[in-house]
Tab-separated table of C-alpha atoms in Angstrom:
chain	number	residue	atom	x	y	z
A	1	UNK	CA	24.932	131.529	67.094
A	2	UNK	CA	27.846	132.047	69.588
A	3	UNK	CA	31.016	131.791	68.431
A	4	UNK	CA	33.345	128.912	70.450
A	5	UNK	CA	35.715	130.791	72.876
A	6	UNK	CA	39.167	129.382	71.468
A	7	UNK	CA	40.891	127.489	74.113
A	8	UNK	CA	43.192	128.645	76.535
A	9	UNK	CA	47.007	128.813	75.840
A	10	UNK	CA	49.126	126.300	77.736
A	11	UNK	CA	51.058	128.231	80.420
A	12	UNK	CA	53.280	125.147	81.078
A	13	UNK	CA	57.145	126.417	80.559
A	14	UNK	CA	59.194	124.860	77.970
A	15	UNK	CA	62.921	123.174	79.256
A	16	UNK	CA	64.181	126.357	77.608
A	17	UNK	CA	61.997	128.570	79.927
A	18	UNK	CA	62.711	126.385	82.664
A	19	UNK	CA	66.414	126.504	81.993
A	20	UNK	CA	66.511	130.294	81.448
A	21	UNK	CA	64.582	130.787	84.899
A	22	UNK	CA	67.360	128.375	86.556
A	23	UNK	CA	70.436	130.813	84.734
A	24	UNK	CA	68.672	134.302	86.262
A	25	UNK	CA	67.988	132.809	89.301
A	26	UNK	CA	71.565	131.410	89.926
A	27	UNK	CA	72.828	134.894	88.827
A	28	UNK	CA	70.432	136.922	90.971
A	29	UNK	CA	71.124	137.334	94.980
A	30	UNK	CA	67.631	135.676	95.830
A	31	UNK	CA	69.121	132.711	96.202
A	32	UNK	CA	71.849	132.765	98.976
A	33	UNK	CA	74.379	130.343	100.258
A	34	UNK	CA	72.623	129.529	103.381
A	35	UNK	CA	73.438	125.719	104.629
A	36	UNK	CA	72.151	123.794	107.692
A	37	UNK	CA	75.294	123.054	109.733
A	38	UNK	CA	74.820	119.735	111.295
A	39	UNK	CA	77.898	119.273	114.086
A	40	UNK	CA	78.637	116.022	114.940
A	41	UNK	CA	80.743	115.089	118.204
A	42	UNK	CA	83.114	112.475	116.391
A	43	UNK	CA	84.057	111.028	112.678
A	44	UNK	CA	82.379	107.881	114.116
A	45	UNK	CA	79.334	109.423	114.480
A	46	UNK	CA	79.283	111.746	111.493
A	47	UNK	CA	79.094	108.700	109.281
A	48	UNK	CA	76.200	106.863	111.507
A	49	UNK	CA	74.226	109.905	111.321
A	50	UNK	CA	74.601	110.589	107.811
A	51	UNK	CA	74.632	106.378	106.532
A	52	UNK	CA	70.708	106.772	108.935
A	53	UNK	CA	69.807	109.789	106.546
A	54	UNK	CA	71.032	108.165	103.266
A	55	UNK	CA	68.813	105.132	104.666
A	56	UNK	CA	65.837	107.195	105.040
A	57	UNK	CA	66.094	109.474	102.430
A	58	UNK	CA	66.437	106.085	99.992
A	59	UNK	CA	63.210	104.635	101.377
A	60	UNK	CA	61.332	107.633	101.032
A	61	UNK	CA	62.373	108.246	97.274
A	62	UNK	CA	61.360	104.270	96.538
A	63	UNK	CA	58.096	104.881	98.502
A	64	UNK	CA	57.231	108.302	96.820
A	65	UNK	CA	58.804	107.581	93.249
A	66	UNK	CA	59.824	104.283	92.786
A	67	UNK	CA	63.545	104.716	92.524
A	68	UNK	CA	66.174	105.960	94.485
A	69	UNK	CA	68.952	108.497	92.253
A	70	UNK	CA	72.476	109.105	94.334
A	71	UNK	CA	75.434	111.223	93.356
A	72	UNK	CA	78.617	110.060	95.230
A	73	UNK	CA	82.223	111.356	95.757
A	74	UNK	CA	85.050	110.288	96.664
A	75	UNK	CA	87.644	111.060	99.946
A	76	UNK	CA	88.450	109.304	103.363
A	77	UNK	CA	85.121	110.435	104.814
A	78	UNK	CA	82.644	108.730	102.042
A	79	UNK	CA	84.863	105.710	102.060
A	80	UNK	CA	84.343	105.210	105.994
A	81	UNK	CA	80.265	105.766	104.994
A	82	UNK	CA	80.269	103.287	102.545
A	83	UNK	CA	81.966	100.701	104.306
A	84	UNK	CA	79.487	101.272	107.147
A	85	UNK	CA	76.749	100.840	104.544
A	86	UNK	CA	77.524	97.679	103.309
A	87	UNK	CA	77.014	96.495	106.709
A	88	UNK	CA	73.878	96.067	108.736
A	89	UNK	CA	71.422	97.462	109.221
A	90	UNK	CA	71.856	99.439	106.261
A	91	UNK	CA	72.632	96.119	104.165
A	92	UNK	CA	69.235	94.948	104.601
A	93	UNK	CA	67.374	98.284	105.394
A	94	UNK	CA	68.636	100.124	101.827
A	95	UNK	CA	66.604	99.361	98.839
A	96	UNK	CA	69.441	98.479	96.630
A	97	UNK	CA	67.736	96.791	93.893
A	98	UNK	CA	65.835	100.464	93.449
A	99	UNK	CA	69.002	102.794	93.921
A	100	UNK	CA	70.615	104.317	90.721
A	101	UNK	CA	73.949	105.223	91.311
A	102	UNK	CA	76.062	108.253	89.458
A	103	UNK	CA	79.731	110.282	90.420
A	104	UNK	CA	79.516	114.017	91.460
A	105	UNK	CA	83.256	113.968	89.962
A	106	UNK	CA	86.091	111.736	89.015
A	107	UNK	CA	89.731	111.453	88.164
A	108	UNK	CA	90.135	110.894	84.400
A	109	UNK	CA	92.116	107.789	84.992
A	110	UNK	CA	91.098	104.020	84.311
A	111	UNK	CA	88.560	102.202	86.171
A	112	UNK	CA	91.002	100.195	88.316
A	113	UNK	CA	93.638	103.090	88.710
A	114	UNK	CA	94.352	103.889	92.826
A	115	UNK	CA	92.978	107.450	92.363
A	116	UNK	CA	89.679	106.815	90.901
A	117	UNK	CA	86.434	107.394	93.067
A	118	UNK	CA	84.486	104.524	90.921
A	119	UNK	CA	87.444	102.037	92.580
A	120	UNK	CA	86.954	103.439	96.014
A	121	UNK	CA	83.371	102.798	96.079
A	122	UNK	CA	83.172	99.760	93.913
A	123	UNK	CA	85.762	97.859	96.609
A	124	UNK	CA	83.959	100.029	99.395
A	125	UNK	CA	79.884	99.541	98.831
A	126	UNK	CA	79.026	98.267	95.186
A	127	UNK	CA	80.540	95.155	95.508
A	128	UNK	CA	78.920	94.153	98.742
A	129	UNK	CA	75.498	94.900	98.038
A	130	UNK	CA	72.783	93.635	95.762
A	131	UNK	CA	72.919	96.494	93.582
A	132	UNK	CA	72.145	95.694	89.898
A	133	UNK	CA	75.106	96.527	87.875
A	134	UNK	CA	72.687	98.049	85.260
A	135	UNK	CA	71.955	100.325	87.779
A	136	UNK	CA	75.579	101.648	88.367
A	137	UNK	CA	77.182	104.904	86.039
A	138	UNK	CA	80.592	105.345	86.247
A	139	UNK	CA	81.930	108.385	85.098
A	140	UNK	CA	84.864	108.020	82.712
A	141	UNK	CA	87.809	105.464	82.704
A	142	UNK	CA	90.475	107.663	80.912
A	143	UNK	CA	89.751	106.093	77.245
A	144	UNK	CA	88.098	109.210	75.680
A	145	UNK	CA	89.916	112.773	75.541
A	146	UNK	CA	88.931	114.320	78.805
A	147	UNK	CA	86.002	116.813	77.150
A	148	UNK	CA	84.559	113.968	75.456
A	149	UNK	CA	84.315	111.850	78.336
A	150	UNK	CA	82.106	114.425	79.845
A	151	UNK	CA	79.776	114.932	76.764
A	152	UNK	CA	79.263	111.328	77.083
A	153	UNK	CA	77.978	111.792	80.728
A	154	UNK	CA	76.067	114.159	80.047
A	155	UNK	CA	74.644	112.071	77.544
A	156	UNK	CA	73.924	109.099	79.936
A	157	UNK	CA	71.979	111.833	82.263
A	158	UNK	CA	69.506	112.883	79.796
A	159	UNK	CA	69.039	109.724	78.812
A	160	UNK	CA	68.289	108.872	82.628
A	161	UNK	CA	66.459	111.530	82.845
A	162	UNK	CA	64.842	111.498	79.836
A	163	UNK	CA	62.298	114.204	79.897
A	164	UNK	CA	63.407	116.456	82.811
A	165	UNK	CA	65.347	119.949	81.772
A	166	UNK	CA	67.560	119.560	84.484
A	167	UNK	CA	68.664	115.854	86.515
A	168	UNK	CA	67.513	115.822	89.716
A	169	UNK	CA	69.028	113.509	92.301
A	170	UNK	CA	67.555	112.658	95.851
A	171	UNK	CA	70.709	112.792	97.441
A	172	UNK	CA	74.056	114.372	96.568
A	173	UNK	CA	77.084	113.862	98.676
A	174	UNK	CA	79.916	116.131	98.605
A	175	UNK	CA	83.417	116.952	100.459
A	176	UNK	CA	84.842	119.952	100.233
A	177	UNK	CA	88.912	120.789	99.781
A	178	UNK	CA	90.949	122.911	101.972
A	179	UNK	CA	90.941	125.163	98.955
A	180	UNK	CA	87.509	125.644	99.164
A	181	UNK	CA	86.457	123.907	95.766
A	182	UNK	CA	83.908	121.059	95.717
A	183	UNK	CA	83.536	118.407	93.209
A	184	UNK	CA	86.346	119.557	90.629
A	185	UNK	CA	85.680	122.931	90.988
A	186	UNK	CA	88.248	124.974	91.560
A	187	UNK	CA	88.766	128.183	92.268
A	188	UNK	CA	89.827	130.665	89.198
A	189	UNK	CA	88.505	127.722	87.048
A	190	UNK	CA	86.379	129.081	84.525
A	191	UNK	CA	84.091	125.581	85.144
A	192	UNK	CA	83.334	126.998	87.878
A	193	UNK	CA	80.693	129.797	86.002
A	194	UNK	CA	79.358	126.820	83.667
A	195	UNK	CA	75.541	127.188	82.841
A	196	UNK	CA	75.039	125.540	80.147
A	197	UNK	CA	76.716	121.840	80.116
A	198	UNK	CA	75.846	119.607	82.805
A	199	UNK	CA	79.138	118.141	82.937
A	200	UNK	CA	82.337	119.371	82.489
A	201	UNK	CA	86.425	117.477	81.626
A	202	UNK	CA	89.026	119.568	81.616
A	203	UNK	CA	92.691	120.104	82.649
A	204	UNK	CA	93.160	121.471	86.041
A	205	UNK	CA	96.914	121.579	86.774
A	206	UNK	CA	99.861	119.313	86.705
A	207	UNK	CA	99.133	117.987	90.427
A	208	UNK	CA	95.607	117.496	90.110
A	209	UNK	CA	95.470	116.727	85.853
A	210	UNK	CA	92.525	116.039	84.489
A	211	UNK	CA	89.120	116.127	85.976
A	212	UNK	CA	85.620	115.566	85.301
A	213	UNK	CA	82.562	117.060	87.265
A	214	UNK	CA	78.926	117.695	87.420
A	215	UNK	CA	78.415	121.556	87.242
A	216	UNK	CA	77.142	123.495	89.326
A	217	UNK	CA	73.283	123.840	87.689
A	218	UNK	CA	72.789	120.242	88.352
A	219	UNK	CA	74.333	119.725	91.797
A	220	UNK	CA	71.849	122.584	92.628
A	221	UNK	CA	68.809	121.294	91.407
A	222	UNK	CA	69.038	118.632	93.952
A	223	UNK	CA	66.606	117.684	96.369
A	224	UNK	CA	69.546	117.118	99.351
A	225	UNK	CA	73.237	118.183	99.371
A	226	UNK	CA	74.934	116.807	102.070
A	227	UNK	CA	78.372	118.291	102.595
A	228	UNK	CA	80.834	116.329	104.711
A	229	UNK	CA	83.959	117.760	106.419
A	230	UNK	CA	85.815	116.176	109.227
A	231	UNK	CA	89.148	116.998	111.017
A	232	UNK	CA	91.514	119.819	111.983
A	233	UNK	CA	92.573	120.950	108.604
A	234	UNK	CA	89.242	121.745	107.663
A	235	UNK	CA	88.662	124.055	110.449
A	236	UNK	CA	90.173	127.252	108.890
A	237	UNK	CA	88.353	126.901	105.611
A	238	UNK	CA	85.133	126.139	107.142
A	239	UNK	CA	85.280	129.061	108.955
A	240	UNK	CA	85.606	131.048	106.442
A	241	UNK	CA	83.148	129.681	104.118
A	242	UNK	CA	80.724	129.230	106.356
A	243	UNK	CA	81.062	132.566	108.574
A	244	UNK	CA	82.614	134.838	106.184
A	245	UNK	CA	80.973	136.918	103.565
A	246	UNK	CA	79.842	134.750	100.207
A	247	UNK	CA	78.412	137.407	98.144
A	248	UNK	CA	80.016	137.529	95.750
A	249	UNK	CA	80.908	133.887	96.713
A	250	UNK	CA	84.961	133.972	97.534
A	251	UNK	CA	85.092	129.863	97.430
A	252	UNK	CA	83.442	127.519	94.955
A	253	UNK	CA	82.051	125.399	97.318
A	254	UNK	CA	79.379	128.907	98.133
A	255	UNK	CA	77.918	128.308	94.790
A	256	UNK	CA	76.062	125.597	96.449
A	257	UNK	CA	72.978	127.223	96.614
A	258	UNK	CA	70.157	124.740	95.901
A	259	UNK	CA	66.654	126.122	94.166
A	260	UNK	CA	64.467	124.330	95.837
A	261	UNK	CA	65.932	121.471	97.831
A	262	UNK	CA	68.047	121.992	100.747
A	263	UNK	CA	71.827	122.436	101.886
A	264	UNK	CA	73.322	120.789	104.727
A	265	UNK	CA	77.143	120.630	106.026
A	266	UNK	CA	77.476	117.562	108.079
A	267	UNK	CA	80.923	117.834	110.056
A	268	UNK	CA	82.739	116.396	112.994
A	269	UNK	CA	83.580	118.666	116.123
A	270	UNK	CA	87.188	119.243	115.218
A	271	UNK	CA	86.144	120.585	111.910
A	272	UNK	CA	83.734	122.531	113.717
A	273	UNK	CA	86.369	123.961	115.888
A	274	UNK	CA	86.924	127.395	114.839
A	275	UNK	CA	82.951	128.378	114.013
A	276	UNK	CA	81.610	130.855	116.373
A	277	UNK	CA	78.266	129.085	116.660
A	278	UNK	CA	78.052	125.435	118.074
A	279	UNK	CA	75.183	123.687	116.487
């Protein structure tokens, strides 16, 4: 009589594999900070180009997956795109009843406090669209100590993503400041070097106080990071992050190096200025 072979082990990798393979990949040099540089002749048409991608990149994610997941921030350049997205075409041509919306980063202040990003957007986009309110996650509104705040983010993302080792948005839009950081990352922050939360609050500095932020794990297991820079005071800074040497990476914003999904900067010409190659 033959004896029964014993079935094969699953080779399927836990989330702590799958988490561990993120860290050492992060850590190694395979992955390099190597961006698409989209240049764009004015502000104007920055934000048409990039409200036409955010259009198709929601329809696809509805069509493929049944949902569309966005991380937003805040600044003069997303507020101009979300003004021109509440408008048509892109009222009627966005599936809002299918878009989820989250905050790459936020002021720890109260929902209705000038600074806050939720505000911006809410007065901006949210409140002109047919977006279920279900469907919207603001970040924090200054009631919990700042740490907490972010645990409790973090919370609502696993919950969201319930069953997923890492969240994993369609579309993440980001700025980046003249000091090089992105989201509230900044530089000789230890946040910065977070692997293990997905969120992070903490205390910055007296100017820019309290702060809390996706890390950097998360914004790079995106499917699209969109970068957006316009204007003369970003030229200098651009230049150097995008031209100068990033291993080891001098400016947090370089730590944008997405595993499988892709990188793009999306600036104006005057931004654009100082790089050697036009795009």
């Amino acid at each position: 009589m033959k004896k029964l072979k014993k079935p094969l082990k699953k080779t399927t990798k836990t989330k702590r594999q799958k988490k561990e393979t993120v860290q050492k990949s992060i850590k190694s040099k395979n992955i390099r900070f190597l961006p698409e540089i989209k240049i764009h002749s004015t502000p104007e048409i920055l934000i048409e180009e990039t409200a036409h991608l955010l259009m198709q990149i929601a329809r696809a994610s509805v069509q493929e997956r049944g949902r569309f997941v966005v991380a937003l921030s805040g600044g003069s350049t997303p507020k101009g795109l979300f003004q021109h997205l509440a408008e048509e075409p892109y009222f009627s041509l966005i599936p809002w009843d299918k878009t989820f919306v989250f905050w790459v980063d936020e002021r720890h202040v109260p929902f209705m406090d000038v600074t806050s990003n939720y505000r911006m957007t809410q007065e901006t986009l949210l409140s002109k669209v047919p977006i279920p309110k279900e469907q919207v996650f603001p970040m924090t509104n200054g009631s919990l100590p700042v740490d907490k705040a972010a645990a409790a983010y973090e919370m609502k993302l696993r919950r969201f993503f319930e069953g997923d080792f890492m969240p994993c948005f369609d579309l993440t839009l980001m700025g980046m400041g003249e000091d090089g950081h992105t989201a509230s990352l900044f530089p000789g922050m230890s946040q910065v070097n977070e692997q293990d939360k997905w969120v992070v609050g903490y205390f910055v500095d007296p100017e820019k106080k309290e702060r809390v932020s996706l890390t950097f794990p998360v914004l790079n297991h995106s499917r699209l990071l969109v970068v957006l820079a316009e204007g003369i005071k970003k030229a200098d800074r651009l230049k150097e992050v995008l031209e100068g040497p990033s291993e080891p990476p001098r400016y947090p914003i370089q730590y944008l190096r997405p595993l499988q999904g892709q990188l793009v900067f999306a600036i104006d010409a005057l931004a654009a200025s100082k790089l050697k190659i036009k795009k």
